[in-house]
Coordinates of C-alpha atoms in Angstrom, one line a residue:
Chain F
X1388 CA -33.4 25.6 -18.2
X1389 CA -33.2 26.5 -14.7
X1390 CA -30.9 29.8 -14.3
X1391 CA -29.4 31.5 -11.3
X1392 CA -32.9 33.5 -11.4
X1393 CA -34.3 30.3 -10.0
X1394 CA -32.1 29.4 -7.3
X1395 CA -33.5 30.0 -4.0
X1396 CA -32.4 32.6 -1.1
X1397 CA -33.2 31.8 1.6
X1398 CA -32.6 28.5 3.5
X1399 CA -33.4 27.0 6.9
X1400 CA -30.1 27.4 9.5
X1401 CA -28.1 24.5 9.6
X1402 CA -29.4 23.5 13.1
X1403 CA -33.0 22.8 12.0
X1404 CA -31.1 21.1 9.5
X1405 CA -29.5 18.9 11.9
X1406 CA -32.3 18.5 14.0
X1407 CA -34.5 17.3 10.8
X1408 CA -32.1 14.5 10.1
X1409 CA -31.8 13.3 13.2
X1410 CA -35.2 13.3 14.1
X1411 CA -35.0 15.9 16.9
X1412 CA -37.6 18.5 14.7
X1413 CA -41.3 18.0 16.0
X1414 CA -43.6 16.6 13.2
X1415 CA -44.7 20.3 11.8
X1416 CA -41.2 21.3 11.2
X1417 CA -40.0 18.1 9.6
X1418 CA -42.9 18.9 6.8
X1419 CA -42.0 22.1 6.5
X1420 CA -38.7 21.2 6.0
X1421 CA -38.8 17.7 3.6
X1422 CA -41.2 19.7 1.5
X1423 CA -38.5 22.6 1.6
X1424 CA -36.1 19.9 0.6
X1425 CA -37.9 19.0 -2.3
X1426 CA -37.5 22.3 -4.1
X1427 CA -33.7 23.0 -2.9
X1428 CA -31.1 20.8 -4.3
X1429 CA -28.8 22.4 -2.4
X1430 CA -30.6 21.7 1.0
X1431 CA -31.1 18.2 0.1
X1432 CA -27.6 18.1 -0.8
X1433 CA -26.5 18.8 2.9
X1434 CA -29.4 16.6 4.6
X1435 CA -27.7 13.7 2.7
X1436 CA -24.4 14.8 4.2
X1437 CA -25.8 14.9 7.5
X1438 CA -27.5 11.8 7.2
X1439 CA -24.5 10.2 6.4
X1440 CA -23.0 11.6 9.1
X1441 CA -26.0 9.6 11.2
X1442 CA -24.8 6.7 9.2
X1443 CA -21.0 6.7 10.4
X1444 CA -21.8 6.8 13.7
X1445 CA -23.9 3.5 13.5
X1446 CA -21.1 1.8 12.3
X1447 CA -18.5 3.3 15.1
X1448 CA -21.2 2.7 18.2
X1449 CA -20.9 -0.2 20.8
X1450 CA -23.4 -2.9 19.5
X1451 CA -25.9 -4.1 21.8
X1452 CA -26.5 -7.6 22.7
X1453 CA -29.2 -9.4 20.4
X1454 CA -31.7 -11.6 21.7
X1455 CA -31.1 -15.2 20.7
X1456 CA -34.6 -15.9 19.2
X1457 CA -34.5 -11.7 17.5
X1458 CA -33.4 -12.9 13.6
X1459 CA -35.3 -16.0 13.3
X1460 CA -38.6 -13.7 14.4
X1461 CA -37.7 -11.1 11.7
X1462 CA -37.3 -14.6 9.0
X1463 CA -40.4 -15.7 10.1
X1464 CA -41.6 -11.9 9.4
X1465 CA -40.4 -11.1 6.0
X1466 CA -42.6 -13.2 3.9
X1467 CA -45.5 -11.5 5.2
X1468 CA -46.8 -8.5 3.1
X1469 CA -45.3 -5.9 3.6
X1470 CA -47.2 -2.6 5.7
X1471 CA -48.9 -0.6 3.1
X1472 CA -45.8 1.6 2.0
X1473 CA -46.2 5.2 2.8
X1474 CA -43.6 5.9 -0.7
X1475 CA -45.3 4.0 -3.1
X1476 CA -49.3 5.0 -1.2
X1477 CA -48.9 8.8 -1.9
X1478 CA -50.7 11.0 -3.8
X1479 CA -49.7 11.9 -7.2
X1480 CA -50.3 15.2 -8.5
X1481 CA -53.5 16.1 -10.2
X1482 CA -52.0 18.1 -12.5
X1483 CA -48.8 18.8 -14.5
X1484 CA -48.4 22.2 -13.0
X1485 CA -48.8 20.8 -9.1
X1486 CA -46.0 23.1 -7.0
X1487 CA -46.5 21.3 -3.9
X1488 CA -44.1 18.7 -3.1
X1489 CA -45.3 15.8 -1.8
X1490 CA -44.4 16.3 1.8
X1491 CA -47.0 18.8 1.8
X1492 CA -49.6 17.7 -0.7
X1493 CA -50.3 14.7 1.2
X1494 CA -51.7 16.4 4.0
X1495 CA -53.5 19.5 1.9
X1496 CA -53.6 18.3 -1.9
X1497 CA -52.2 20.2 -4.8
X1498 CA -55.4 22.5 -5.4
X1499 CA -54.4 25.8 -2.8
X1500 CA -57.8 27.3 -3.8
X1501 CA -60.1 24.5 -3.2
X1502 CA -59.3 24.6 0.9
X1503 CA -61.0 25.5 3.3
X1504 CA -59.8 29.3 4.0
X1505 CA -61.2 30.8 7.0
X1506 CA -60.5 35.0 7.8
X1507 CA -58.1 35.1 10.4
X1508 CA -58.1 39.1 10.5
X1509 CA -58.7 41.3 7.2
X1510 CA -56.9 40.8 4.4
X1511 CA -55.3 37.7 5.5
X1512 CA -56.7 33.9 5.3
X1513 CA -55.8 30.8 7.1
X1514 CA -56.6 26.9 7.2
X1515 CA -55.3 25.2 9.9
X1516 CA -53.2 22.3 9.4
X1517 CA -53.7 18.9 11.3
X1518 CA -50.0 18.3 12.6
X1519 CA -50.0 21.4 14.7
X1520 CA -50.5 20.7 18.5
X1521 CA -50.9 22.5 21.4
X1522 CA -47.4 24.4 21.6
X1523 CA -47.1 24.6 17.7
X1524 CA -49.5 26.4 15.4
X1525 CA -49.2 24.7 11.9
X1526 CA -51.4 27.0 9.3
X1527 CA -51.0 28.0 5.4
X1528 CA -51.7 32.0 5.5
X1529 CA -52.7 33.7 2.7
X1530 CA -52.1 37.6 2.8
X1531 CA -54.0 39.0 -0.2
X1532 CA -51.6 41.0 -2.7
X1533 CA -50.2 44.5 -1.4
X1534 CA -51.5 43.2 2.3
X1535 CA -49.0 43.1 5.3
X1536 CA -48.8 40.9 8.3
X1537 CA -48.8 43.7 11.6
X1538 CA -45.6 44.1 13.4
X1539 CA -45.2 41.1 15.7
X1540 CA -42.7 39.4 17.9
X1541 CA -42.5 35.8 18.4
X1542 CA -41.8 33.3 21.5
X1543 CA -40.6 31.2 20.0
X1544 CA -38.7 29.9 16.4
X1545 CA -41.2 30.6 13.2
X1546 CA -40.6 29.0 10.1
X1547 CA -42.2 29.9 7.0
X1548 CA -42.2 28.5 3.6
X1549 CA -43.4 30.8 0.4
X1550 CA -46.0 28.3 -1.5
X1551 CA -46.8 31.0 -3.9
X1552 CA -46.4 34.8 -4.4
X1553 CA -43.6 37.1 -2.5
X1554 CA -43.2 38.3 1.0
X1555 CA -40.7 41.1 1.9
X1556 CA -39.6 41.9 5.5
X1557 CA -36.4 43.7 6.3
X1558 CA -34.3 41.0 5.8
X1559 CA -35.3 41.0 1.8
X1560 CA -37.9 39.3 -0.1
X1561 CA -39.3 35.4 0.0
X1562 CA -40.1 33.6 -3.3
X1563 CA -41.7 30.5 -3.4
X1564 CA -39.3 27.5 -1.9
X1565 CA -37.6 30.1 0.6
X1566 CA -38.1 29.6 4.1
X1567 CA -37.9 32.8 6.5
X1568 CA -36.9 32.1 10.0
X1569 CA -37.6 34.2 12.9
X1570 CA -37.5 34.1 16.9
X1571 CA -37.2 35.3 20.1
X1572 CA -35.1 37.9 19.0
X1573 CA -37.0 39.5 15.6
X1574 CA -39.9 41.9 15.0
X1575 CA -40.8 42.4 12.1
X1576 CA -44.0 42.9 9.9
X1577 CA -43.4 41.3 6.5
X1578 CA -46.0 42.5 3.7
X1579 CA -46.4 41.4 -0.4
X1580 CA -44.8 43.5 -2.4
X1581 CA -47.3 43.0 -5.5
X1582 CA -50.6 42.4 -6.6
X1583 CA -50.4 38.7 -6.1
X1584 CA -51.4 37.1 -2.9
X1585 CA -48.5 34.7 -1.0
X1586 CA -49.8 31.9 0.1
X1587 CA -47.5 29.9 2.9
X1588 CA -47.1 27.5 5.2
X1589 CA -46.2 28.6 9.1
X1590 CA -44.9 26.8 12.1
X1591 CA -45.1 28.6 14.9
X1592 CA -43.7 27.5 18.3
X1593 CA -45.5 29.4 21.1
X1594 CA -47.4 31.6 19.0
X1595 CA -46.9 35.4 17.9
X1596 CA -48.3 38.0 19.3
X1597 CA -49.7 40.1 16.6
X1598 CA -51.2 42.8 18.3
X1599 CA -48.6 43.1 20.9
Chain N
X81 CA -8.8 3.4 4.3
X82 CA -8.9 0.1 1.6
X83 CA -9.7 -2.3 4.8
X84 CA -12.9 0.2 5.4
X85 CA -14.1 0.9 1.9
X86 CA -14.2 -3.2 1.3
X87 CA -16.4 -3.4 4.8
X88 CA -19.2 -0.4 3.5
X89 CA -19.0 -2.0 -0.4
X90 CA -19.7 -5.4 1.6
X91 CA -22.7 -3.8 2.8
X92 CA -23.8 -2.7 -0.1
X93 CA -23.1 -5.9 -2.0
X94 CA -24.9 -8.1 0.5
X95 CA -27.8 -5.1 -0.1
X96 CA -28.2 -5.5 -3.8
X97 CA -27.6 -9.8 -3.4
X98 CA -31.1 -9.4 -1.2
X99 CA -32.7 -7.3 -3.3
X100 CA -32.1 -9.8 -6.2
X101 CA -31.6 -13.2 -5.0
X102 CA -33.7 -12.6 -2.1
X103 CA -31.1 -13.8 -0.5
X104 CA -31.3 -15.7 3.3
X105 CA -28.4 -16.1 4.3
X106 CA -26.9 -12.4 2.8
X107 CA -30.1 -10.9 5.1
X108 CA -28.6 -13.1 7.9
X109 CA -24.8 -11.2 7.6
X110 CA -26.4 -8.0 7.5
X111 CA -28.5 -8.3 10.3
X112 CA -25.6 -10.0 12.6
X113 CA -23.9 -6.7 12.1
X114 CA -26.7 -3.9 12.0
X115 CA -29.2 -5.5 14.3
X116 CA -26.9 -5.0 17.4
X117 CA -26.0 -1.2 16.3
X118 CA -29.5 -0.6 15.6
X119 CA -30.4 -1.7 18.9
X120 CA -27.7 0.5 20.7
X121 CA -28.9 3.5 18.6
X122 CA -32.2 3.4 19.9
X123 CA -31.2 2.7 23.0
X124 CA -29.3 5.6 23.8
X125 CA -32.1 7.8 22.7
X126 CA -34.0 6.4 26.3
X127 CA -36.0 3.8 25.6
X128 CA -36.0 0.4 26.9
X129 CA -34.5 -3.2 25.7
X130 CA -38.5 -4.7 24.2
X131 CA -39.3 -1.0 22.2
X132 CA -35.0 -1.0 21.2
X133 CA -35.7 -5.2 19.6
X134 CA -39.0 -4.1 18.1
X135 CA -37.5 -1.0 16.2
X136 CA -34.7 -3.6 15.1
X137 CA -37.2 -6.1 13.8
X138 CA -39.3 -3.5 12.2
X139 CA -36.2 -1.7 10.8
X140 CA -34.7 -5.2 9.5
X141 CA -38.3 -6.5 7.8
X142 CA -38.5 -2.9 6.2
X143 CA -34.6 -3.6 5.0
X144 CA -35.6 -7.3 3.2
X145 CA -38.4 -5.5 1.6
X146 CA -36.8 -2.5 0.3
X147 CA -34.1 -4.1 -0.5
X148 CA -33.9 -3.3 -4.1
X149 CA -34.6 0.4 -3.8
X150 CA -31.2 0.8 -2.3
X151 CA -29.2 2.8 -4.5
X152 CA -25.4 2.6 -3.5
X153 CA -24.6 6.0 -6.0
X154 CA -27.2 7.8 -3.4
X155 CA -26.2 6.7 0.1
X156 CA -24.4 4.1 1.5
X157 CA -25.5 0.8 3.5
X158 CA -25.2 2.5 6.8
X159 CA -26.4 5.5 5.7
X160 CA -29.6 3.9 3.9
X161 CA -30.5 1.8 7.1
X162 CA -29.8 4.8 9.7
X163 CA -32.5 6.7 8.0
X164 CA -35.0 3.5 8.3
X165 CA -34.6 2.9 12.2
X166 CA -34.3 6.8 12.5
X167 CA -38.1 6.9 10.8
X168 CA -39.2 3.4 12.2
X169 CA -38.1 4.8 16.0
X170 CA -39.8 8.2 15.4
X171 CA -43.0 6.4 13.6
X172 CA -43.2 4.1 16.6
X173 CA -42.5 6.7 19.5
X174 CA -44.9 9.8 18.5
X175 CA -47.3 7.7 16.6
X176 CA -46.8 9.4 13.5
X177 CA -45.6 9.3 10.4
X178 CA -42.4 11.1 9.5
X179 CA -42.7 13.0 6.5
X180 CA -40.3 11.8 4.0
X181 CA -39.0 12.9 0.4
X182 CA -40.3 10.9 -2.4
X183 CA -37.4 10.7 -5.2
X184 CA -40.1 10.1 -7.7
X185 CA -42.6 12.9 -6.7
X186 CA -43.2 15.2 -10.3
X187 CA -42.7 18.1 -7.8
X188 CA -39.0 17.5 -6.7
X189 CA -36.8 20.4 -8.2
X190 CA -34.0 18.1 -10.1
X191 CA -30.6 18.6 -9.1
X192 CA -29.0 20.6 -11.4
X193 CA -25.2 19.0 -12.8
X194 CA -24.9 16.0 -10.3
X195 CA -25.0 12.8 -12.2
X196 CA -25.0 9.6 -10.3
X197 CA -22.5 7.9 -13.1
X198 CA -19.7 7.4 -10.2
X199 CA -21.4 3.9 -8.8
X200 CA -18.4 4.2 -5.4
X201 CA -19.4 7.9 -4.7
X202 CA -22.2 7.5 -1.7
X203 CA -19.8 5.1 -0.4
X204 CA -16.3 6.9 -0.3
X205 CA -18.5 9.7 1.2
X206 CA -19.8 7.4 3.5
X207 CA -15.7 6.4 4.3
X208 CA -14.5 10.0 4.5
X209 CA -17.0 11.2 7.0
X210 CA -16.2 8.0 9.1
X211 CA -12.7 9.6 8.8
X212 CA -13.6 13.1 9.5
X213 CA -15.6 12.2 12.3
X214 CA -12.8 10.4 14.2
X215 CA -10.6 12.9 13.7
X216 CA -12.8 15.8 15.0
X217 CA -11.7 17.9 18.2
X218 CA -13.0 15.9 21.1
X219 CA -15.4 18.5 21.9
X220 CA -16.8 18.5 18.6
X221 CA -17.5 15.1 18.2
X222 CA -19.2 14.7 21.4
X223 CA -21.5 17.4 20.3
X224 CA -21.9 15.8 16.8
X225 CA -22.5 12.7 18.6
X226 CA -25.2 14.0 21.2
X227 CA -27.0 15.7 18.6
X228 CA -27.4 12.5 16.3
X229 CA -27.7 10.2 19.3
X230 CA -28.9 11.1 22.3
X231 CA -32.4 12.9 21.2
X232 CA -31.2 16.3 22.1
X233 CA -32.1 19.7 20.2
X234 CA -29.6 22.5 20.5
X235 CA -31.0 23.7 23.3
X236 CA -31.0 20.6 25.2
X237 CA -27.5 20.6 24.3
X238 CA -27.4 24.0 26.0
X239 CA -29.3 23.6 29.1
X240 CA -27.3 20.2 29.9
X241 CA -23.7 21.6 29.0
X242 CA -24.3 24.5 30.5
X243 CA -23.3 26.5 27.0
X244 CA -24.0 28.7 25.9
X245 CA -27.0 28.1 23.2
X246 CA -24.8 30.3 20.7
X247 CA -21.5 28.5 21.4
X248 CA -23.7 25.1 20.9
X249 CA -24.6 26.3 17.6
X250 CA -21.1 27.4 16.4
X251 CA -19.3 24.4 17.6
X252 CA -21.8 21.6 15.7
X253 CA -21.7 24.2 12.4
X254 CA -17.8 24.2 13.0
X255 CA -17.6 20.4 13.3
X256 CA -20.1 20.0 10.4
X257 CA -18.1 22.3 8.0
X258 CA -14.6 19.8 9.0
X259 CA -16.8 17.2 7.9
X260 CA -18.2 18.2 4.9
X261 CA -14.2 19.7 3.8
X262 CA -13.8 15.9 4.3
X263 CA -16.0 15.3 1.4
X264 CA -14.9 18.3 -0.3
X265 CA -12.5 16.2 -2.2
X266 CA -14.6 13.7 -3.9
X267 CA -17.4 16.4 -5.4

């Protein structure tokens, strides 16, 4: 059912990789990339490498010494109900045809046209997403069909994830599930190639500078 | 290589005895031989002895009652409780909530071709990259090693080693590639 048309292009670089499983990646990143995860088998594929890779270590590293009374506090814990359980308490899907992986649709829903879209600049849309911070915009942009993003630079690394539609820059085009990743070091000023809009979710460190 | 695939399928045993029997005395074994690795984990990442015991404890309760979602063809013990005290520390420290994949979310792309039949795989995995690791280049284990355990991004790496942020890169994606040829076997 699924063919090689499927199969997605683009992929993070193995360091944000790395930094996701070890739990380096700031909050914003590490939804951008589980929720990438989700629709790359071959992504996910190498996380559980490098999470076993976490798992090794544990059993090569000096143990610490345990304080005496530690296990009989975690007994006397266990028979307690559990914390409400973030994998069973999620949402599920409204609808058969949901794209959005949970990762994602816990923070936004599965309904892209129901939020709250604000203009951030002609022909492109924007809601603000509530695990950015001060040094890391998080936003889904939505650049209506045969619209471009201007030329920018960045100051820092951008990821971006294609929800829905297609975005071309010069390094090819971005279908839903790629993730395009820019820094210090690229300008570009990707645009959408058809009559569609893309919709996607951005983390920015630093911030671009789109009139610069 | 037999010695260390009985330890890991011990693990994973006393796992699946918990998630059944709810089993005291299995949780005991397991926690005389995670709790104090867990501990030293979170300890190297800088943070003190009180936050290292409650990210144990927390990790531990959260180990009794997941027990029986453990899946030994997916990951092994080590492997499955690593990724717990990785999300209890970074829950705990930032006040947030890691966002984690949900095998059962109707969104997941499937992966295409990889059955789960071979009940030992996650563990021998688990095994070889214990191998692999140990017999990395010095210099690319102590990277691996800083990059899982001491907190550090790449360019922390960078800025402490004084390397290059390139070289960084291309030595952990050099390591990582001897690792995964060290699984390359078993897929």
């Amino acid at each position: 059912m699924q063919g090689e048309s499927t199969a997605l292009r683009h992929h993070p670089q193995e360091n944000v990789l790395v930094e996701y499983s070890t739990g380096t990646l700031h909050q914003a990143g590490s939804v951008l990339i589980a929720t990438h995860l989700a629709m790359c088998p071959t992504c996910r594929a190498e996380v559980e490498t490098l999470d076993a890779v976490g798992g090794a270590l544990l059993s090569k590293i000096e143990p610490a010494e345990i304080a005496d009374g530690l296990l009989d506090r975690v007994l006397s814990h266990i028979d307690e109900t559990p914390e409400t359980d973030a994998t069973s308490a999620g949402t599920t899907p409204s609808t058969q045809a949901s794209v959005i992986p949970r990762p994602l649709r816990d923070f936004i829903g599965d309904d892209l046209s129901s939020l709250n879209w604000v203009e951030d600049r002609p022909g492109i849309d924007r809601v603000d997403l509530p695990f950015g911070t001060d040094c890391i915009q998080a936003a889904l942009f939505r650049v209506r069909g045969g619209g471009s993003v201007p030329e920018h630079t960045h100051s820092g690394n951008e990821l971006v994830l294609i929800l829905a539609g297609e975005l071309t820059d010069d390094d090819g085009s971005y279908r839903p599930g790629d993730v395009a990743q820019a820094d210090e070091s690229v300008t570009h000023a990707p645009f959408v190639p058809c009559s569609d809009s893309c919709i996607c979710l951005a983390i920015i460190e630093g911030g671009l500078d789109l009139d610069g | 290589m037999n010695n260390l695939r009985g330890v890991s399928e011990n693990f994973s045993n006393l796992l699946e005895t918990i998630a059944i029997d709810r089993d005291r005395e299995a949780f005991a074994r397991l926690f005389g031989y995670f709790a104090p690795r867990v501990k030293s984990y979170v300890m190297r990442l800088g943070v003190d002895e009180a936050f290292a015991e409650e990210v144990v404890q927390e990790t531990m309760v959260t180990v009794w009652h997941k027990a029986e979602s453990f899946d030994r063809r997916l990951a092994g013990a080590s492997t499955w409780i690593f990724t717990i005290a990785r999300n209890k520390r970074i829950d705990k420290l930032r006040r947030e909530v890691r966002p984690e994949l949900d095998p059962n979310d109707p969104a997941l792309v499937p992966n295409a071709g990889r059955s789960a039949d071979d009940a030992a795989e996650a563990n021998e995995a688990a095994e070889r990259i214990e191998l692999a690791i140990s017999a990395l280049p010095v210099d690319q284990a102590d990277l691996i090693y800083r990059a899982f355990y001491e907190d550090d991004t790449h360019r922390d790496i960078a800025q402490e080693t004084g390397l290059p942020l390139g070289t960084v890169k291309s030595r952990i994606r050099l390591a990582l590639k001897r690792l995964r040829e060290g699984l390359e076997d078993l897929r």
